[in-house]
Coordinates of C-alpha atoms and ligand atoms in Angstrom, one line a residue:
M1 CA 71.9 151.1 16.7
V2 CA 70.5 150.8 13.1
F3 CA 67.9 148.1 12.5
R4 CA 70.3 145.7 10.6
Q5 CA 72.8 145.7 13.5
Q6 CA 70.0 145.2 16.1
M7 CA 68.7 142.3 14.0
Q8 CA 72.1 140.7 13.7
A9 CA 72.6 140.9 17.5
K10 CA 69.2 139.3 18.0
V11 CA 70.0 136.5 15.6
E12 CA 73.2 135.8 17.4
E13 CA 71.5 135.6 20.7
I14 CA 68.9 133.2 19.3
E15 CA 71.6 131.0 17.8
E16 CA 73.2 130.7 21.3
I17 CA 69.9 129.7 22.7
L18 CA 69.4 127.1 20.0
K19 CA 72.9 125.7 20.4
K20 CA 72.4 125.2 24.1
A21 CA 68.9 123.6 23.6
L22 CA 70.1 120.9 21.2
P23 CA 71.2 117.5 22.6
Q24 CA 74.9 117.7 23.7
E25 CA 75.9 114.2 24.8
K26 CA 77.8 111.6 22.9
S27 CA 75.8 108.4 22.6
L28 CA 75.0 105.5 20.2
Q29 CA 72.4 107.6 18.4
Q30 CA 75.0 110.2 17.7
T31 CA 73.9 110.4 14.0
I32 CA 70.6 111.9 14.8
F33 CA 72.1 114.5 17.1
K34 CA 74.4 115.5 14.3
A35 CA 71.6 115.6 11.8
M36 CA 69.5 117.8 14.2
E37 CA 72.4 120.2 14.7
Y38 CA 73.2 120.3 11.0
S39 CA 69.6 121.2 10.2
V40 CA 69.0 123.7 13.0
M41 CA 72.4 125.5 12.9
A42 CA 72.3 126.1 9.2
G43 CA 71.7 129.8 9.3
G44 CA 68.2 130.9 8.5
K45 CA 66.6 134.2 9.5
R46 CA 65.3 133.0 12.9
L47 CA 62.2 135.0 12.4
R48 CA 59.8 132.8 14.5
P49 CA 61.8 132.9 17.7
M50 CA 62.6 136.5 17.1
L51 CA 58.9 137.4 16.7
M52 CA 58.1 135.3 19.8
K53 CA 60.7 137.2 21.9
E54 CA 59.6 140.6 20.6
S55 CA 56.0 139.8 21.5
F56 CA 57.0 138.6 24.9
E57 CA 59.0 141.8 25.5
L58 CA 56.1 143.9 24.2
F59 CA 53.8 142.6 26.9
G60 CA 56.4 142.9 29.7
G61 CA 57.2 139.2 30.0
K62 CA 59.6 138.3 32.8
Q63 CA 60.4 134.5 32.8
R64 CA 63.1 134.4 30.1
D65 CA 64.2 130.8 30.9
A66 CA 60.8 129.5 29.9
L67 CA 60.6 131.8 26.9
Y68 CA 64.0 130.5 25.7
C69 CA 62.7 126.9 25.7
F70 CA 59.7 128.0 23.6
M71 CA 61.9 129.9 21.2
A72 CA 64.0 126.8 20.7
A73 CA 60.9 124.7 20.3
I74 CA 59.3 126.9 17.6
E75 CA 62.6 127.0 15.6
M76 CA 62.9 123.2 15.9
I77 CA 59.3 122.8 14.6
H78 CA 60.0 125.2 11.7
T79 CA 63.3 123.4 10.9
Y80 CA 61.6 120.0 10.9
S81 CA 59.1 121.3 8.5
L82 CA 61.8 122.5 6.1
V83 CA 63.7 119.2 6.4
H84 CA 60.6 117.2 5.5
D85 CA 59.5 119.7 2.9
D86 CA 62.8 119.1 1.1
L87 CA 62.5 115.3 1.0
P88 CA 62.2 113.5 -2.3
A89 CA 58.6 112.7 -1.5
M90 CA 57.8 116.4 -1.2
D91 CA 59.7 119.2 -3.0
N92 CA 62.8 117.1 -3.5
D93 CA 65.2 120.0 -3.1
D94 CA 69.0 119.6 -2.7
Y95 CA 69.8 123.0 -1.2
R96 CA 68.5 125.0 1.7
R97 CA 70.0 127.9 3.7
G98 CA 73.0 127.8 1.4
R99 CA 74.0 124.2 2.0
E100 CA 73.0 120.7 1.1
T101 CA 69.6 119.6 2.5
T102 CA 69.6 117.2 5.5
H103 CA 68.6 114.2 3.5
K104 CA 71.3 114.8 0.9
V105 CA 74.0 114.8 3.6
F106 CA 72.6 112.1 6.0
G107 CA 70.5 110.0 3.6
E108 CA 66.7 109.9 3.2
D109 CA 66.2 107.7 6.3
M110 CA 68.0 110.0 8.6
G111 CA 66.3 113.0 6.9
I112 CA 62.9 111.6 7.9
L113 CA 64.2 110.8 11.4
A114 CA 65.8 114.2 11.9
G115 CA 62.5 115.8 11.2
D116 CA 60.7 113.4 13.6
A117 CA 63.4 114.0 16.2
L118 CA 63.2 117.8 16.0
L119 CA 59.4 117.7 16.3
N120 CA 59.5 115.6 19.4
F121 CA 62.4 117.4 20.9
A122 CA 60.5 120.7 20.4
Y123 CA 57.7 119.5 22.7
E124 CA 60.2 118.2 25.3
K125 CA 61.8 121.6 25.4
A126 CA 58.5 123.5 25.6
L127 CA 57.4 121.2 28.5
A128 CA 60.7 121.8 30.2
G129 CA 60.0 125.5 29.9
I130 CA 56.6 125.1 31.5
E131 CA 58.2 123.3 34.4
K132 CA 60.2 126.4 35.1
M133 CA 57.2 128.7 35.2
E134 CA 55.5 130.2 38.2
D135 CA 52.2 130.3 36.4
A136 CA 52.3 127.0 34.5
G137 CA 48.8 127.8 33.2
C138 CA 50.2 130.4 30.8
G139 CA 52.8 127.8 29.6
V140 CA 50.1 125.2 29.0
R141 CA 48.1 127.7 27.0
A142 CA 51.1 128.7 25.0
L143 CA 51.9 125.0 24.2
Q144 CA 48.3 124.4 23.2
I145 CA 48.6 127.3 20.7
L146 CA 51.9 126.0 19.4
A147 CA 50.7 122.4 19.0
R148 CA 47.5 123.5 17.2
K149 CA 49.2 126.0 14.8
A150 CA 51.9 123.5 13.9
G151 CA 49.4 120.6 13.4
V152 CA 46.5 119.6 11.2
Y153 CA 44.6 122.8 11.9
G154 CA 47.8 124.8 11.0
M155 CA 51.0 124.1 9.2
V156 CA 50.6 120.4 8.5
G157 CA 47.0 121.0 7.3
G158 CA 48.2 123.6 4.9
Q159 CA 51.0 121.4 3.6
V160 CA 48.6 118.6 3.0
V161 CA 46.4 120.8 0.8
D162 CA 49.5 122.2 -0.9
V163 CA 50.8 118.7 -1.7
E164 CA 47.3 117.5 -2.9
L165 CA 46.7 120.4 -5.1
T166 CA 50.1 120.7 -6.7
G167 CA 49.9 120.8 -10.4
K168 CA 46.2 121.8 -10.3
P169 CA 44.8 125.3 -10.9
L170 CA 43.9 126.9 -7.6
T171 CA 41.0 129.2 -6.6
E172 CA 41.8 132.3 -4.6
E173 CA 40.2 130.6 -1.7
Q174 CA 42.4 127.5 -1.9
L175 CA 45.5 129.6 -2.3
G176 CA 44.6 131.7 0.7
F177 CA 43.9 128.6 2.8
I178 CA 47.3 127.1 1.9
Y179 CA 49.2 130.3 2.7
R180 CA 47.3 131.0 5.9
L181 CA 48.0 127.5 7.3
K182 CA 51.2 126.4 5.7
T183 CA 53.1 129.6 6.4
G184 CA 50.9 131.9 8.4
A185 CA 50.0 129.5 11.3
L186 CA 53.5 129.2 12.7
L187 CA 54.1 133.0 12.4
E188 CA 50.8 133.5 14.3
A189 CA 52.0 130.9 16.9
A190 CA 55.2 132.8 17.4
L191 CA 53.5 136.1 18.1
M192 CA 50.7 134.5 20.2
T193 CA 52.9 132.3 22.4
G194 CA 55.2 135.2 23.1
S195 CA 52.3 137.2 24.4
V196 CA 50.7 134.4 26.3
L197 CA 54.0 133.5 28.0
A198 CA 54.1 137.2 29.1
G199 CA 50.6 137.0 30.5
A200 CA 49.0 139.2 28.0
A201 CA 45.2 139.7 27.9
Q202 CA 43.1 137.5 25.6
E203 CA 42.1 140.4 23.3
D204 CA 45.8 141.3 22.8
V205 CA 46.7 137.6 22.0
L206 CA 44.0 137.6 19.4
R207 CA 45.4 140.8 18.0
M208 CA 48.8 139.2 17.8
E209 CA 47.1 136.4 15.8
Q210 CA 45.7 138.9 13.4
I211 CA 49.1 140.5 13.0
G212 CA 50.7 137.1 12.4
Q213 CA 48.1 136.2 9.8
N214 CA 48.8 139.3 7.8
V215 CA 52.5 138.9 8.2
G216 CA 52.2 135.3 7.1
M217 CA 50.4 136.2 3.9
A218 CA 52.9 138.9 3.1
F219 CA 55.7 136.6 3.9
Q220 CA 54.5 133.7 1.6
I221 CA 53.7 136.0 -1.3
Q222 CA 57.2 137.6 -1.0
D223 CA 58.5 134.0 -1.0
D224 CA 56.7 133.4 -4.3
I225 CA 58.2 136.7 -5.7
L226 CA 61.7 135.7 -4.7
D227 CA 61.4 132.3 -6.2
V228 CA 61.0 134.1 -9.6
T229 CA 63.2 137.2 -9.1
S230 CA 66.1 136.1 -6.9
T231 CA 69.2 134.0 -7.4
T232 CA 70.1 130.7 -5.9
Q233 CA 73.1 132.3 -4.3
E234 CA 71.1 135.0 -2.6
L235 CA 68.3 132.7 -1.4
G236 CA 70.5 129.8 -0.4
K237 CA 68.0 127.5 -2.0
P238 CA 67.1 126.8 -5.7
V239 CA 65.1 129.5 -7.4
G240 CA 62.4 128.4 -9.8
S241 CA 61.4 125.7 -7.4
D242 CA 57.7 126.5 -7.7
A243 CA 57.7 126.2 -11.4
K244 CA 59.7 123.0 -11.3
N245 CA 57.1 121.6 -8.8
E246 CA 54.1 122.9 -10.8
K247 CA 53.0 125.0 -7.9
T248 CA 50.3 127.6 -8.4
T249 CA 51.6 130.6 -6.6
Y250 CA 50.2 134.1 -6.0
V251 CA 52.6 135.4 -8.7
A252 CA 51.5 132.7 -11.2
L253 CA 47.8 133.5 -10.5
Y254 CA 47.8 137.3 -10.4
G255 CA 51.2 138.4 -11.8
M256 CA 54.2 140.1 -10.3
E257 CA 52.7 143.6 -10.0
A258 CA 49.7 142.4 -8.1
A259 CA 51.9 140.2 -5.9
R260 CA 54.1 143.2 -4.9
K261 CA 51.0 145.2 -4.1
A262 CA 49.6 142.4 -2.0
V263 CA 52.8 142.2 0.1
E264 CA 52.5 145.9 0.8
E265 CA 48.8 145.6 1.6
Y266 CA 49.1 142.6 4.0
S267 CA 52.1 144.2 5.7
G268 CA 50.2 147.4 6.0
K269 CA 47.4 145.6 7.7
A270 CA 49.8 144.0 10.1
L271 CA 51.4 147.4 10.9
A272 CA 48.0 149.0 11.4
A273 CA 47.0 146.2 13.8
L274 CA 50.2 146.6 15.7
E275 CA 49.4 150.3 16.0
T276 CA 46.2 149.6 17.8
L277 CA 48.0 148.0 20.8
S278 CA 48.4 150.1 23.9
V279 CA 52.0 149.0 24.1
K280 CA 54.6 149.9 21.4
S281 CA 57.5 148.1 19.8
P282 CA 59.6 150.1 17.3
Y283 CA 61.7 147.0 16.6
L284 CA 58.7 144.8 15.7
N285 CA 57.4 147.6 13.5
A286 CA 60.7 147.8 11.7
L287 CA 60.9 144.0 11.4
I288 CA 57.5 143.8 9.7
K289 CA 58.5 146.6 7.4
S290 CA 61.8 144.9 6.6
M291 CA 59.9 141.8 5.5
I292 CA 58.2 143.7 2.7
H293 CA 61.6 144.3 1.0
R294 CA 63.4 141.2 2.1
K295 CA 65.7 139.7 -0.4
K296 CA 66.0 136.2 1.2
Ligands
LIG301 C1 60.6 129.4 4.7 O1 60.8 130.1 6.0 C2 59.4 128.6 4.9 C3 58.2 129.0 4.4 C4 58.0 130.2 3.6 C5 57.0 128.2 4.8 C6 56.8 127.0 3.9 C7 56.0 126.0 4.6 C8 56.5 124.8 4.7 C9 57.8 124.3 4.1 C10 55.6 123.8 5.5 C11 56.1 122.4 5.4 C12 55.3 121.6 6.3 C13 55.5 120.3 6.6 C14 54.6 119.6 7.6 C15 56.5 119.4 5.9 P1 62.0 131.1 6.2 O2 62.2 131.9 4.9 O3 61.8 131.8 7.5 O4 63.2 130.1 6.3 P2 64.6 130.3 7.0 O5 64.4 129.9 8.5 O6 65.5 129.4 6.3 O7 65.0 131.7 6.9
LIG302 MG1 56.9 122.9 -0.3

């Protein structure tokens, strides 16, 4: 099967897992269930659960039921971050993944609550996954990584600095800090938790972190490039959002040429680190390569 078809099949499998993981019942708090479903089932590339699963398979993981809970958890955390990032108090964006943002459809109050709900539900799911495991210790370690990488030492920390420094000129160090935390941390978590759930050795988990960090930098710089070069239709979200929000990006600091080179370099580092593992994953290799040229 060619890579694109493989990827499509994997996305469909992930969407099934996500659908099943969301609250199903009818109840008085129905609105929040709808807002959660609207936000999570809006499309999206499903990269984080995909990376988690590939990493799990790479290290010969067996307990898929627990993995599926963690895959749902990381996509819920990612989705909450997008829902909150789009709020009027942050980037104030009306479109995401080709449709109106959660707060535009459900109101700002429900937008905030949908993010809160997804974040909490993610941890409920991950804990339910741990309960299913024979070696719960691995599950606890995976959850520690997920929580830390999503929180103040990871994604939230990066977002704080991003918000605080918006409209100000950034040093290379500040930009790197924001990208590593805001975007990189959750990608690191995806690769690390997959390997931890599979029972991988600590040195391999650290190598997955390294790969995630490089993938994260490449991914965010490509995001900056697409914000300038793509179209709203292709991206499913407004282009020129960085300029509108006075964001200093890699492209703004160093120019398009350097940005493209940086994406190649960081991706190259990720691929080189992947090569050093004793286990091989042609799909993961192709996935990282595909991110260099991604159009959305
Ligand atoms: C797009 O992911 C997201 C990023 C490039 C990361 C940006 C970081 C934030 C928005 C952090 C916000 C944090 C808080 C705490 C509000 P993607 O291209 O994989 O999106 P997709 O799932 O729609 O494909
Ligand atoms: Mg933002």
